[in-house]
Amino acid sequence: MKIVLIGCLFLVSCATLRKAKPVDNQVPLTKENITLLNGEYEIFSTTDTKSSLDESLLFNKYWWKDSDNRCSYTLTLKALDKQRLQVGVYKSGDLIKSKKIHYKIRHGALRFNRIMFKSIVIVNVCGAMHTRLRVNTAGELIIDHSHSSMGGFLIIPSAGENIKEEGIVFQKRR
């Protein structure tokens, strides 16, 4: 079982972010200027609005097309030190979740990863999330995100009996 778990985590952690597409006027992040991320950001999609955060589910995409009722999302970031960042997510002004995350700075962008494993009765799920944060000279936040997961059922074979019979004689009928 441990080998299966380690193998799954290894496979999931291989799904990394692709090379970053260039952003106009990107400011390379360093440990000295990490406070550039401090602030409150409104979340919107630069792609089709039907694929934004709260309409990405199949039900919402095909049956609930009224986009006037969408909630607005806000993200707050505050650099606590050179390794930790406070992140808060708000939905229509109400705090959904706040968390302190550890990060690394690579290639002028802030990166953090999360590997998870959940086991619910006989269903096992493991996955990994990779996130990259960048900022441009206008102070806009650019987020690249990759999420991969896999799951499976735990099958426990029954403890049956091994029956061994020897010397059974069958008589010929005809």
PDB file of C-alpha atoms in Angstrom:
ATOM      1  CA  MET A   1       0.000   0.000   0.000  1.00  0.00           C
ATOM      2  CA  LYS A   2       2.852   2.399   0.812  1.00  0.00           C
ATOM      3  CA  ILE A   3       4.433   1.741  -2.574  1.00  0.00           C
ATOM      4  CA  VAL A   4       1.146   2.556  -4.343  1.00  0.00           C
ATOM      5  CA  LEU A   5       0.778   5.789  -2.345  1.00  0.00           C
ATOM      6  CA  ILE A   6       4.350   6.893  -3.049  1.00  0.00           C
ATOM      7  CA  GLY A   7       3.944   6.022  -6.735  1.00  0.00           C
ATOM      8  CA  CYS A   8       0.711   8.041  -7.009  1.00  0.00           C
ATOM      9  CA  LEU A   9       2.245  11.068  -5.294  1.00  0.00           C
ATOM     10  CA  PHE A  10       5.278  10.843  -7.589  1.00  0.00           C
ATOM     11  CA  LEU A  11       3.115  10.728 -10.719  1.00  0.00           C
ATOM     12  CA  VAL A  12       0.894  13.578  -9.555  1.00  0.00           C
ATOM     13  CA  SER A  13       3.791  15.828  -8.610  1.00  0.00           C
ATOM     14  CA  CYS A  14       5.190  15.517 -12.118  1.00  0.00           C
ATOM     15  CA  ALA A  15       2.423  17.724 -13.552  1.00  0.00           C
ATOM     16  CA  THR A  16       4.212  21.053 -13.395  1.00  0.00           C
ATOM     17  CA  LEU A  17       3.420  24.454 -14.779  1.00  0.00           C
ATOM     18  CA  ARG A  18       4.458  25.091 -18.338  1.00  0.00           C
ATOM     19  CA  LYS A  19       6.993  27.743 -19.164  1.00  0.00           C
ATOM     20  CA  ALA A  20       5.441  31.135 -18.441  1.00  0.00           C
ATOM     21  CA  LYS A  21       4.132  33.111 -21.385  1.00  0.00           C
ATOM     22  CA  PRO A  22       5.677  36.582 -21.463  1.00  0.00           C
ATOM     23  CA  VAL A  23       3.598  39.314 -19.848  1.00  0.00           C
ATOM     24  CA  ASP A  24       3.752  42.927 -20.991  1.00  0.00           C
ATOM     25  CA  ASN A  25       5.778  45.044 -18.562  1.00  0.00           C
ATOM     26  CA  GLN A  26       6.325  42.209 -16.080  1.00  0.00           C
ATOM     27  CA  VAL A  27       8.204  43.181 -12.926  1.00  0.00           C
ATOM     28  CA  PRO A  28      10.578  40.386 -11.829  1.00  0.00           C
ATOM     29  CA  LEU A  29       9.840  39.522  -8.196  1.00  0.00           C
ATOM     30  CA  THR A  30      12.689  39.207  -5.709  1.00  0.00           C
ATOM     31  CA  LYS A  31      12.836  38.826  -1.931  1.00  0.00           C
ATOM     32  CA  GLU A  32      13.475  42.571  -1.679  1.00  0.00           C
ATOM     33  CA  ASN A  33      10.427  43.704  -3.690  1.00  0.00           C
ATOM     34  CA  ILE A  34       7.952  40.981  -2.656  1.00  0.00           C
ATOM     35  CA  THR A  35       5.829  43.710  -1.020  1.00  0.00           C
ATOM     36  CA  LEU A  36       4.723  44.700  -4.545  1.00  0.00           C
ATOM     37  CA  LEU A  37       2.154  41.909  -4.153  1.00  0.00           C
ATOM     38  CA  ASN A  38       0.574  43.517  -1.071  1.00  0.00           C
ATOM     39  CA  GLY A  39      -2.940  44.683  -1.848  1.00  0.00           C
ATOM     40  CA  GLU A  40      -6.469  43.744  -2.789  1.00  0.00           C
ATOM     41  CA  TYR A  41      -7.224  42.322  -6.219  1.00  0.00           C
ATOM     42  CA  GLU A  42     -10.551  41.899  -7.975  1.00  0.00           C
ATOM     43  CA  ILE A  43     -10.778  38.597  -9.819  1.00  0.00           C
ATOM     44  CA  PHE A  44     -11.991  38.619 -13.407  1.00  0.00           C
ATOM     45  CA  SER A  45     -11.411  36.432 -16.416  1.00  0.00           C
ATOM     46  CA  THR A  46      -9.618  37.615 -19.535  1.00  0.00           C
ATOM     47  CA  THR A  47     -11.209  34.714 -21.419  1.00  0.00           C
ATOM     48  CA  ASP A  48     -14.883  34.061 -22.178  1.00  0.00           C
ATOM     49  CA  THR A  49     -17.074  35.057 -19.208  1.00  0.00           C
ATOM     50  CA  LYS A  50     -18.882  31.715 -19.385  1.00  0.00           C
ATOM     51  CA  SER A  51     -15.664  30.029 -18.254  1.00  0.00           C
ATOM     52  CA  SER A  52     -15.059  32.279 -15.244  1.00  0.00           C
ATOM     53  CA  LEU A  53     -14.776  31.012 -11.677  1.00  0.00           C
ATOM     54  CA  ASP A  54     -18.426  30.596 -10.695  1.00  0.00           C
ATOM     55  CA  GLU A  55     -19.790  29.486 -14.081  1.00  0.00           C
ATOM     56  CA  SER A  56     -17.294  26.789 -14.924  1.00  0.00           C
ATOM     57  CA  LEU A  57     -19.452  23.876 -13.779  1.00  0.00           C
ATOM     58  CA  LEU A  58     -21.367  21.977 -16.434  1.00  0.00           C
ATOM     59  CA  PHE A  59     -24.756  22.884 -14.900  1.00  0.00           C
ATOM     60  CA  ASN A  60     -24.013  26.597 -14.827  1.00  0.00           C
ATOM     61  CA  LYS A  61     -22.469  26.569 -18.281  1.00  0.00           C
ATOM     62  CA  TYR A  62     -25.536  25.151 -20.043  1.00  0.00           C
ATOM     63  CA  TRP A  63     -28.569  25.886 -17.850  1.00  0.00           C
ATOM     64  CA  TRP A  64     -27.842  28.947 -15.717  1.00  0.00           C
ATOM     65  CA  LYS A  65     -26.614  31.447 -18.270  1.00  0.00           C
ATOM     66  CA  ASP A  66     -27.739  34.582 -16.398  1.00  0.00           C
ATOM     67  CA  SER A  67     -24.434  36.251 -15.596  1.00  0.00           C
ATOM     68  CA  ASP A  68     -26.022  39.209 -13.756  1.00  0.00           C
ATOM     69  CA  ASN A  69     -26.285  37.112 -10.577  1.00  0.00           C
ATOM     70  CA  ARG A  70     -22.595  36.224 -10.476  1.00  0.00           C
ATOM     71  CA  CYS A  71     -20.727  36.978  -7.268  1.00  0.00           C
ATOM     72  CA  SER A  72     -17.665  39.176  -7.222  1.00  0.00           C
ATOM     73  CA  TYR A  73     -14.464  37.680  -5.860  1.00  0.00           C
ATOM     74  CA  THR A  74     -11.655  39.573  -4.166  1.00  0.00           C
ATOM     75  CA  LEU A  75      -8.184  38.328  -3.308  1.00  0.00           C
ATOM     76  CA  THR A  76      -5.985  39.982  -0.669  1.00  0.00           C
ATOM     77  CA  LEU A  77      -2.243  39.368  -0.464  1.00  0.00           C
ATOM     78  CA  LYS A  78       0.215  40.459   2.209  1.00  0.00           C
ATOM     79  CA  ALA A  79       3.876  39.451   2.387  1.00  0.00           C
ATOM     80  CA  LEU A  80       4.570  38.461   6.003  1.00  0.00           C
ATOM     81  CA  ASP A  81       8.283  37.780   5.515  1.00  0.00           C
ATOM     82  CA  LYS A  82      10.653  36.475   2.833  1.00  0.00           C
ATOM     83  CA  GLN A  83       9.071  33.001   2.853  1.00  0.00           C
ATOM     84  CA  ARG A  84       5.403  33.412   3.855  1.00  0.00           C
ATOM     85  CA  LEU A  85       2.412  35.139   2.299  1.00  0.00           C
ATOM     86  CA  GLN A  86      -1.040  35.787   3.837  1.00  0.00           C
ATOM     87  CA  VAL A  87      -3.820  35.092   1.321  1.00  0.00           C
ATOM     88  CA  GLY A  88      -7.490  35.938   1.832  1.00  0.00           C
ATOM     89  CA  VAL A  89     -10.351  35.102  -0.557  1.00  0.00           C
ATOM     90  CA  TYR A  90     -13.605  37.065  -0.354  1.00  0.00           C
ATOM     91  CA  LYS A  91     -16.901  36.369  -2.124  1.00  0.00           C
ATOM     92  CA  SER A  92     -19.186  39.415  -2.365  1.00  0.00           C
ATOM     93  CA  GLY A  93     -17.298  41.001   0.535  1.00  0.00           C
ATOM     94  CA  ASP A  94     -17.515  37.971   2.869  1.00  0.00           C
ATOM     95  CA  LEU A  95     -14.329  36.124   3.824  1.00  0.00           C
ATOM     96  CA  ILE A  96     -14.347  32.574   2.447  1.00  0.00           C
ATOM     97  CA  LYS A  97     -10.883  31.504   3.559  1.00  0.00           C
ATOM     98  CA  SER A  98      -7.641  32.977   4.795  1.00  0.00           C
ATOM     99  CA  LYS A  99      -4.367  31.081   4.819  1.00  0.00           C
ATOM    100  CA  LYS A 100      -0.641  31.585   5.290  1.00  0.00           C
ATOM    101  CA  ILE A 101       1.370  29.907   2.561  1.00  0.00           C
ATOM    102  CA  HIS A 102       5.068  29.241   2.082  1.00  0.00           C
ATOM    103  CA  TYR A 103       6.478  30.226  -1.275  1.00  0.00           C
ATOM    104  CA  LYS A 104       9.643  30.235  -3.360  1.00  0.00           C
ATOM    105  CA  ILE A 105      10.735  32.768  -5.932  1.00  0.00           C
ATOM    106  CA  ARG A 106      11.841  31.308  -9.264  1.00  0.00           C
ATOM    107  CA  HIS A 107      12.437  33.096 -12.564  1.00  0.00           C
ATOM    108  CA  GLY A 108      10.975  36.369 -11.265  1.00  0.00           C
ATOM    109  CA  ALA A 109       7.701  34.784 -10.121  1.00  0.00           C
ATOM    110  CA  LEU A 110       6.353  33.596  -6.801  1.00  0.00           C
ATOM    111  CA  ARG A 111       5.585  29.852  -6.758  1.00  0.00           C
ATOM    112  CA  PHE A 112       3.928  27.536  -4.288  1.00  0.00           C
ATOM    113  CA  ASN A 113       2.821  23.918  -4.479  1.00  0.00           C
ATOM    114  CA  ARG A 114       0.333  21.836  -2.541  1.00  0.00           C
ATOM    115  CA  ILE A 115       0.235  18.039  -2.552  1.00  0.00           C
ATOM    116  CA  MET A 116      -2.799  16.362  -1.025  1.00  0.00           C
ATOM    117  CA  PHE A 117      -3.965  12.860  -0.190  1.00  0.00           C
ATOM    118  CA  LYS A 118      -7.494  12.068   0.998  1.00  0.00           C
ATOM    119  CA  SER A 119      -8.855   8.667   1.887  1.00  0.00           C
ATOM    120  CA  ILE A 120     -12.605   8.340   2.380  1.00  0.00           C
ATOM    121  CA  VAL A 121     -13.672   4.789   3.267  1.00  0.00           C
ATOM    122  CA  ILE A 122     -12.673   2.891   0.098  1.00  0.00           C
ATOM    123  CA  VAL A 123     -12.096   5.872  -2.210  1.00  0.00           C
ATOM    124  CA  ASN A 124      -8.575   7.335  -2.309  1.00  0.00           C
ATOM    125  CA  VAL A 125      -7.771  10.631  -4.007  1.00  0.00           C
ATOM    126  CA  CYS A 126      -4.394  12.292  -4.378  1.00  0.00           C
ATOM    127  CA  GLY A 127      -3.443  15.372  -6.302  1.00  0.00           C
ATOM    128  CA  ALA A 128      -1.166  18.353  -6.661  1.00  0.00           C
ATOM    129  CA  MET A 129      -1.706  22.054  -7.265  1.00  0.00           C
ATOM    130  CA  HIS A 130       1.017  24.294  -8.649  1.00  0.00           C
ATOM    131  CA  THR A 131       0.536  28.068  -8.643  1.00  0.00           C
ATOM    132  CA  ARG A 132       2.653  30.890 -10.037  1.00  0.00           C
ATOM    133  CA  LEU A 133       2.044  34.594  -9.221  1.00  0.00           C
ATOM    134  CA  ARG A 134       3.462  37.439 -11.299  1.00  0.00           C
ATOM    135  CA  VAL A 135       2.879  41.195 -11.341  1.00  0.00           C
ATOM    136  CA  ASN A 136       3.195  43.841 -14.071  1.00  0.00           C
ATOM    137  CA  THR A 137       4.069  47.538 -13.883  1.00  0.00           C
ATOM    138  CA  ALA A 138       0.364  48.494 -13.721  1.00  0.00           C
ATOM    139  CA  GLY A 139       0.141  46.520 -10.448  1.00  0.00           C
ATOM    140  CA  GLU A 140      -2.039  43.788 -11.956  1.00  0.00           C
ATOM    141  CA  LEU A 141      -1.647  40.263 -10.616  1.00  0.00           C
ATOM    142  CA  ILE A 142      -1.213  37.389 -13.093  1.00  0.00           C
ATOM    143  CA  ILE A 143      -1.943  33.875 -11.796  1.00  0.00           C
ATOM    144  CA  ASP A 144      -0.967  30.646 -13.569  1.00  0.00           C
ATOM    145  CA  HIS A 145      -2.460  27.544 -11.994  1.00  0.00           C
ATOM    146  CA  SER A 146      -2.148  23.822 -12.670  1.00  0.00           C
ATOM    147  CA  HIS A 147      -4.128  21.141 -10.859  1.00  0.00           C
ATOM    148  CA  SER A 148      -3.908  17.418 -11.410  1.00  0.00           C
ATOM    149  CA  SER A 149      -5.538  14.638  -9.447  1.00  0.00           C
ATOM    150  CA  MET A 150      -6.170  10.921  -9.571  1.00  0.00           C
ATOM    151  CA  GLY A 151      -8.255   8.519  -7.566  1.00  0.00           C
ATOM    152  CA  GLY A 152      -9.057   4.904  -7.107  1.00  0.00           C
ATOM    153  CA  PHE A 153     -11.004   2.350  -5.137  1.00  0.00           C
ATOM    154  CA  LEU A 154      -9.419   0.203  -2.475  1.00  0.00           C
ATOM    155  CA  ILE A 155     -10.362  -3.423  -3.116  1.00  0.00           C
ATOM    156  CA  ILE A 156      -9.939  -5.843  -0.237  1.00  0.00           C
ATOM    157  CA  PRO A 157     -10.044  -9.498  -1.307  1.00  0.00           C
ATOM    158  CA  SER A 158     -12.156 -11.776   0.870  1.00  0.00           C
ATOM    159  CA  ALA A 159     -10.446 -14.253   3.148  1.00  0.00           C
ATOM    160  CA  GLY A 160     -11.715 -17.473   1.577  1.00  0.00           C
ATOM    161  CA  GLU A 161     -10.734 -21.046   2.349  1.00  0.00           C
ATOM    162  CA  ASN A 162      -8.443 -23.271   0.373  1.00  0.00           C
ATOM    163  CA  ILE A 163     -10.038 -26.694   0.168  1.00  0.00           C
ATOM    164  CA  LYS A 164      -7.865 -29.632  -0.753  1.00  0.00           C
ATOM    165  CA  GLU A 165      -9.468 -33.025  -1.335  1.00  0.00           C
ATOM    166  CA  GLU A 166      -7.515 -36.033  -2.485  1.00  0.00           C
ATOM    167  CA  GLY A 167      -8.401 -39.600  -3.294  1.00  0.00           C
ATOM    168  CA  ILE A 168     -11.987 -39.028  -4.423  1.00  0.00           C
ATOM    169  CA  VAL A 169     -13.135 -41.965  -6.547  1.00  0.00           C
ATOM    170  CA  PHE A 170     -15.846 -41.723  -9.192  1.00  0.00           C
ATOM    171  CA  GLN A 171     -17.477 -44.927 -10.439  1.00  0.00           C
ATOM    172  CA  LYS A 172     -18.085 -45.474 -14.109  1.00  0.00           C
ATOM    173  CA  ARG A 173     -21.817 -45.575 -14.843  1.00  0.00           C
ATOM    174  CA  ARG A 174     -21.778 -47.307 -18.202  1.00  0.00           C
TER     175      ARG A 174
END
